[in-house]
PDB file of C-alpha atoms in Angstrom:
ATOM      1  CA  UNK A  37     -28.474  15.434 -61.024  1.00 82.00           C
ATOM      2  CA  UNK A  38     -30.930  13.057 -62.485  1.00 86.00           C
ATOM      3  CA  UNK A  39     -33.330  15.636 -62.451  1.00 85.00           C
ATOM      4  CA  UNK A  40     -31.424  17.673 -64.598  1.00 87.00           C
ATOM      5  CA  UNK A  41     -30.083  14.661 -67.010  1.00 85.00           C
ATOM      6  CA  UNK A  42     -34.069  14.018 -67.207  1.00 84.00           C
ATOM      7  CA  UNK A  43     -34.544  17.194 -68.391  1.00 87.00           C
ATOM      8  CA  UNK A  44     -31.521  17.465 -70.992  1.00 86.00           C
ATOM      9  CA  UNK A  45     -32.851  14.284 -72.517  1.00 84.00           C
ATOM     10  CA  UNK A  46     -36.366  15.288 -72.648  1.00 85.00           C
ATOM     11  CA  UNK A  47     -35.518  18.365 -74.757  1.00 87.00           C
ATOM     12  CA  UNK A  48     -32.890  16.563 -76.703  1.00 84.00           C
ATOM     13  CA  UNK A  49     -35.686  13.818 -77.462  1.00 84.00           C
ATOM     14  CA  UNK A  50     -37.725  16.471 -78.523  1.00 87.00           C
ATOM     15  CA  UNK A  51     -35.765  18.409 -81.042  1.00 88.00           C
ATOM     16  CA  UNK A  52     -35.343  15.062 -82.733  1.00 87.00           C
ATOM     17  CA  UNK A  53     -31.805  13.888 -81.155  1.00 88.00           C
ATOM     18  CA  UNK A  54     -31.306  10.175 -79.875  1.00 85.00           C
ATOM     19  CA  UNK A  55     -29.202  10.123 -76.912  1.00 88.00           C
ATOM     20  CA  UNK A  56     -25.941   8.326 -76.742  1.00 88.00           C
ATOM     21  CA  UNK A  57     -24.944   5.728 -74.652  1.00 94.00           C
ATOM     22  CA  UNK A  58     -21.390   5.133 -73.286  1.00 94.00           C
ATOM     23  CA  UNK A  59     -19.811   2.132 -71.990  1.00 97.00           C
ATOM     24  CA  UNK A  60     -16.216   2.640 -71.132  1.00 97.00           C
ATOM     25  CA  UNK A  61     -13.914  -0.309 -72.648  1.00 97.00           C
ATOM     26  CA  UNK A  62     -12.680  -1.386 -69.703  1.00 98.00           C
ATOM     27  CA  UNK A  63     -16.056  -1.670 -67.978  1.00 98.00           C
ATOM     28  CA  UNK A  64     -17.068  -5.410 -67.685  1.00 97.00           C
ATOM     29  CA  UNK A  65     -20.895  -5.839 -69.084  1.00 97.00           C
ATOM     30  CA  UNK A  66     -21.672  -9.883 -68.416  1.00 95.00           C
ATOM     31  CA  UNK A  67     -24.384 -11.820 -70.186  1.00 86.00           C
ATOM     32  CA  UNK A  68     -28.204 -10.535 -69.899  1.00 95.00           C
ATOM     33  CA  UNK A  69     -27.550  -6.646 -69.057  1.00 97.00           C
ATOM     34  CA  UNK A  70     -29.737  -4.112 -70.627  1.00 97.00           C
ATOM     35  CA  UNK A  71     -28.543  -0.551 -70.648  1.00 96.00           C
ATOM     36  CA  UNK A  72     -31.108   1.928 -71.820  1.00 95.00           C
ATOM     37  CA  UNK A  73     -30.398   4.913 -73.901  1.00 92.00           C
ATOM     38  CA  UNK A  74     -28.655   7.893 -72.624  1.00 93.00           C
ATOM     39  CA  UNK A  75     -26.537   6.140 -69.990  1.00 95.00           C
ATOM     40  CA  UNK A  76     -22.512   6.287 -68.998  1.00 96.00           C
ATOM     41  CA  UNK A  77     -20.817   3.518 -67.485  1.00 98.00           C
ATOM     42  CA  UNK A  78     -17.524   4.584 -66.476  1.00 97.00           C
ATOM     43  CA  UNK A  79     -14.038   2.751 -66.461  1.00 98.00           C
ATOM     44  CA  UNK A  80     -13.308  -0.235 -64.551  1.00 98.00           C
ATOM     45  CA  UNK A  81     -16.833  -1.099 -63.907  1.00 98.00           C
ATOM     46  CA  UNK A  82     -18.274  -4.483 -63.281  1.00 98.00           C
ATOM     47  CA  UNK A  83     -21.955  -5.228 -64.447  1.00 98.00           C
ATOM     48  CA  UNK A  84     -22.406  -9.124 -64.026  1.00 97.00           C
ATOM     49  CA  UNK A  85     -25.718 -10.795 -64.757  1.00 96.00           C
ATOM     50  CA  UNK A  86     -29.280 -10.200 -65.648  1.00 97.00           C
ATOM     51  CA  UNK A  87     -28.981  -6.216 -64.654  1.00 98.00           C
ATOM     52  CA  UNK A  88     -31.317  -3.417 -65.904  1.00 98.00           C
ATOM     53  CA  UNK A  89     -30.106  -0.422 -66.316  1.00 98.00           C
ATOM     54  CA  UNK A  90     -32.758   2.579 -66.876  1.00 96.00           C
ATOM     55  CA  UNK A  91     -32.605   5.598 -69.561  1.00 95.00           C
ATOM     56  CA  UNK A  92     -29.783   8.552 -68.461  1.00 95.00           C
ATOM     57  CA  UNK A  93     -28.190   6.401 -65.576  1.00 97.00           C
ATOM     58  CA  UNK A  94     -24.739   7.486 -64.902  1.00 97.00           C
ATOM     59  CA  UNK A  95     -22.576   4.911 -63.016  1.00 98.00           C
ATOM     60  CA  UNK A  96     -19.438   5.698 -62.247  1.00 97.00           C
ATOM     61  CA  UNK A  97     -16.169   4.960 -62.428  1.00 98.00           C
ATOM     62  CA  UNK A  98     -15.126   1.748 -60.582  1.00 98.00           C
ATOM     63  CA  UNK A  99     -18.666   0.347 -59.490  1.00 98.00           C
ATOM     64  CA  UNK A 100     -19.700  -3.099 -58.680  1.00 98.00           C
ATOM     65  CA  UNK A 101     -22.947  -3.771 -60.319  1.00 98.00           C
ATOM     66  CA  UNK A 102     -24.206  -7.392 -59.000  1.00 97.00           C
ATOM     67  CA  UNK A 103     -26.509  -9.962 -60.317  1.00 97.00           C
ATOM     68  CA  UNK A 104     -30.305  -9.386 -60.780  1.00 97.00           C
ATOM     69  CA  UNK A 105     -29.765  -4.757 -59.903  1.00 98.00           C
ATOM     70  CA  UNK A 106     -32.463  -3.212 -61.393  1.00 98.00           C
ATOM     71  CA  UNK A 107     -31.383   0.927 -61.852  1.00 98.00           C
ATOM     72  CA  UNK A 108     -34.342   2.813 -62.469  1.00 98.00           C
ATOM     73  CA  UNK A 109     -33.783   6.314 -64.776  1.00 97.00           C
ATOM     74  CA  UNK A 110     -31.854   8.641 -64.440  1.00 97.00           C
ATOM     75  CA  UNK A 111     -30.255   7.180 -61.062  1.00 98.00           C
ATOM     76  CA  UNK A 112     -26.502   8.351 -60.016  1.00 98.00           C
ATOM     77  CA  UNK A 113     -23.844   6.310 -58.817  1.00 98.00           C
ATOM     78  CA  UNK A 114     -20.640   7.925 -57.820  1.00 98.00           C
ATOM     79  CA  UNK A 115     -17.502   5.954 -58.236  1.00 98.00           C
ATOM     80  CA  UNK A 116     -16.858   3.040 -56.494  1.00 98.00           C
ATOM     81  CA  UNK A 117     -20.589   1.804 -55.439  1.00 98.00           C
ATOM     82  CA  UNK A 118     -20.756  -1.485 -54.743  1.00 98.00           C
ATOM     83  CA  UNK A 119     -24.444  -2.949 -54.941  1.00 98.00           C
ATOM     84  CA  UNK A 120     -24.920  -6.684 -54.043  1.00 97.00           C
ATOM     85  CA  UNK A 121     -27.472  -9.205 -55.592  1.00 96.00           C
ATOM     86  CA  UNK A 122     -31.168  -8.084 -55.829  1.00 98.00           C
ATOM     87  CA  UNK A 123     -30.816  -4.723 -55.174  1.00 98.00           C
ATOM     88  CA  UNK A 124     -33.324  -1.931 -56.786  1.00 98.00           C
ATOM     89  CA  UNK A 125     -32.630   1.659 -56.908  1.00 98.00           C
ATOM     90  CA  UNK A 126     -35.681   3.974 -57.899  1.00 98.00           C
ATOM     91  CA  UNK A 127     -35.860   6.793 -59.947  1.00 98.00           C
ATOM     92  CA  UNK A 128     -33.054   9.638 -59.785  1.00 97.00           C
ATOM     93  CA  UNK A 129     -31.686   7.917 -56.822  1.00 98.00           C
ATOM     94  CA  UNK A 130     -28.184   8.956 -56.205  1.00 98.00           C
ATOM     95  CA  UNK A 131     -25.449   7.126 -54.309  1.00 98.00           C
ATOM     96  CA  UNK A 132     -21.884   8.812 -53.084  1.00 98.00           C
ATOM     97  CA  UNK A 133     -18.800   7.554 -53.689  1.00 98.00           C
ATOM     98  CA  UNK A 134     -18.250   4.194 -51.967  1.00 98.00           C
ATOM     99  CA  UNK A 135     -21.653   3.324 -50.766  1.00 98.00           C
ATOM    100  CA  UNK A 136     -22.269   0.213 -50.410  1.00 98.00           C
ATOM    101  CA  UNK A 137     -26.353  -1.892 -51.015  1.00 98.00           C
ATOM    102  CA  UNK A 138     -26.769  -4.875 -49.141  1.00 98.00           C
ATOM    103  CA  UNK A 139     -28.683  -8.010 -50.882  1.00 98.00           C
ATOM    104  CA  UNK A 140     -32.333  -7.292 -51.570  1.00 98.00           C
ATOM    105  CA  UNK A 141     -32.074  -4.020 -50.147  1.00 98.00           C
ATOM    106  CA  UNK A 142     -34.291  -1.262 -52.117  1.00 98.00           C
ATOM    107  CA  UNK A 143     -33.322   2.107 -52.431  1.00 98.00           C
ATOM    108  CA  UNK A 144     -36.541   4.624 -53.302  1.00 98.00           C
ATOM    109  CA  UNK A 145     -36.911   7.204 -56.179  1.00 98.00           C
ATOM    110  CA  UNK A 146     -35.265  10.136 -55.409  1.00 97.00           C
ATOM    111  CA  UNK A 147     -33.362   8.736 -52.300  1.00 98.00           C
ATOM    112  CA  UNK A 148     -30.001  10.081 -51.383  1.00 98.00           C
ATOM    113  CA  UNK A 149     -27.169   7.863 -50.224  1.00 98.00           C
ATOM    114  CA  UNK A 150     -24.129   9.799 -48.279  1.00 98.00           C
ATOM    115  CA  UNK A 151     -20.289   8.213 -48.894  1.00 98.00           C
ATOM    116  CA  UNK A 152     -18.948   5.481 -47.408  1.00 98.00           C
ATOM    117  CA  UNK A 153     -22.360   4.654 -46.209  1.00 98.00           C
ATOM    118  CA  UNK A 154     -23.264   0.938 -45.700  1.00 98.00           C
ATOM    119  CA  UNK A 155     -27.677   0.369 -46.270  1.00 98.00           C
ATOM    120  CA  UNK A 156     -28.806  -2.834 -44.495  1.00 98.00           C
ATOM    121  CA  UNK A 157     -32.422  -2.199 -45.287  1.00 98.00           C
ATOM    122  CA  UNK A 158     -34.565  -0.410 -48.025  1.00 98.00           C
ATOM    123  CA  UNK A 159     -34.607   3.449 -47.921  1.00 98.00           C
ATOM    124  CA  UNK A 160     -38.086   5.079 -48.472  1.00 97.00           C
ATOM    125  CA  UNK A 161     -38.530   7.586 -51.230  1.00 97.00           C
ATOM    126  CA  UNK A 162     -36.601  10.659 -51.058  1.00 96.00           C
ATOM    127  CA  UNK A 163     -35.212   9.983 -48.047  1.00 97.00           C
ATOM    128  CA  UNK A 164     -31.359  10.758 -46.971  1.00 97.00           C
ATOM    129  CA  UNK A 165     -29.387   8.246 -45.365  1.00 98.00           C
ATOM    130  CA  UNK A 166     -25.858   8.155 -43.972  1.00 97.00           C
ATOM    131  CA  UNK A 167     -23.597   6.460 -41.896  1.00 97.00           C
ATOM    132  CA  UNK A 168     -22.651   2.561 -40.915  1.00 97.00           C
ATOM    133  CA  UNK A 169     -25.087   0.967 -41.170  1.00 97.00           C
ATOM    134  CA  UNK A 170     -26.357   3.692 -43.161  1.00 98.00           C
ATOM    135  CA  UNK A 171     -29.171   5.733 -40.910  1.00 96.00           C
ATOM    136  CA  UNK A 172     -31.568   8.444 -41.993  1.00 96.00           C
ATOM    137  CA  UNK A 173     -29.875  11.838 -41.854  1.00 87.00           C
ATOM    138  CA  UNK A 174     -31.346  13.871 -38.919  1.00 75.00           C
ATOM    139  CA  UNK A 175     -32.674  17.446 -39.697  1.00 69.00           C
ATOM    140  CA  UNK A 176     -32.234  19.484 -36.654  1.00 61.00           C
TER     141      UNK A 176
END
């Protein structure tokens, strides 16, 4: 989790380590992206313009990473997310395989997306949301 990648980083940081960073060589990085230490971007990946990409993020293989995405730290994309233009995703934020982000949509610190879901509208902090269009996850 991001939690845990938080943690790792933290200690490593501490004992005087400098995390790596890992960008796959088939992963497409376009002009103006900053990826911040301790991340993995996996295979196939796109990453096209003026992107931020926060310390310890781990995206996936075969993501979609769209103009102006800001990903805070230590966020989690599973493979094949697919965010559009404009999108934020908070802190330790983690989205399942295949999820997809509208434009301008926010996605809150610690939010959970399920797979395959599609989010039309910003998802509060620490929330869970799954489904098409993606819907908060009822606790019964």
């Amino acid at each position: 989790t991001g939690a845990d990648r938080r943690r790792l980083q933290s200690a490593g940081l501490a004992a005087g380590r400098v995390p790596a960073t890992l960008v796959h060589p088939t992963a497409v990085v376009g002009a103006d992206v900053e990826v911040d230490a301790g991340c993995y971007v996996g295979a196939l990946t796109v990453l096209t313009t003026h992107v931020r990409v926060g310390r310890g993020v781990q995206v996936n293989v075969g993501c979609t990473i769209s103009h102006d995405v800001v990903l805070g730290d230590f966020a989690t994309l599973a493979p094949g997310v697919h965010l559009a233009g404009a999108v934020s995703v908070g802190q330790e934020a983690t989205l399942f395989t295949g999820a997809t982000v509208l434009p301008r949509v926010a996605i809150g610190a610690g939010a959970v997306v399920g797979a395959g879901a599609v989010v039309t509208r910003d998802v509060p902090a620490g929330a869970t949301v799954v489904g098409v269009p993606a819907l908060p996850l009822r606790r019964d």
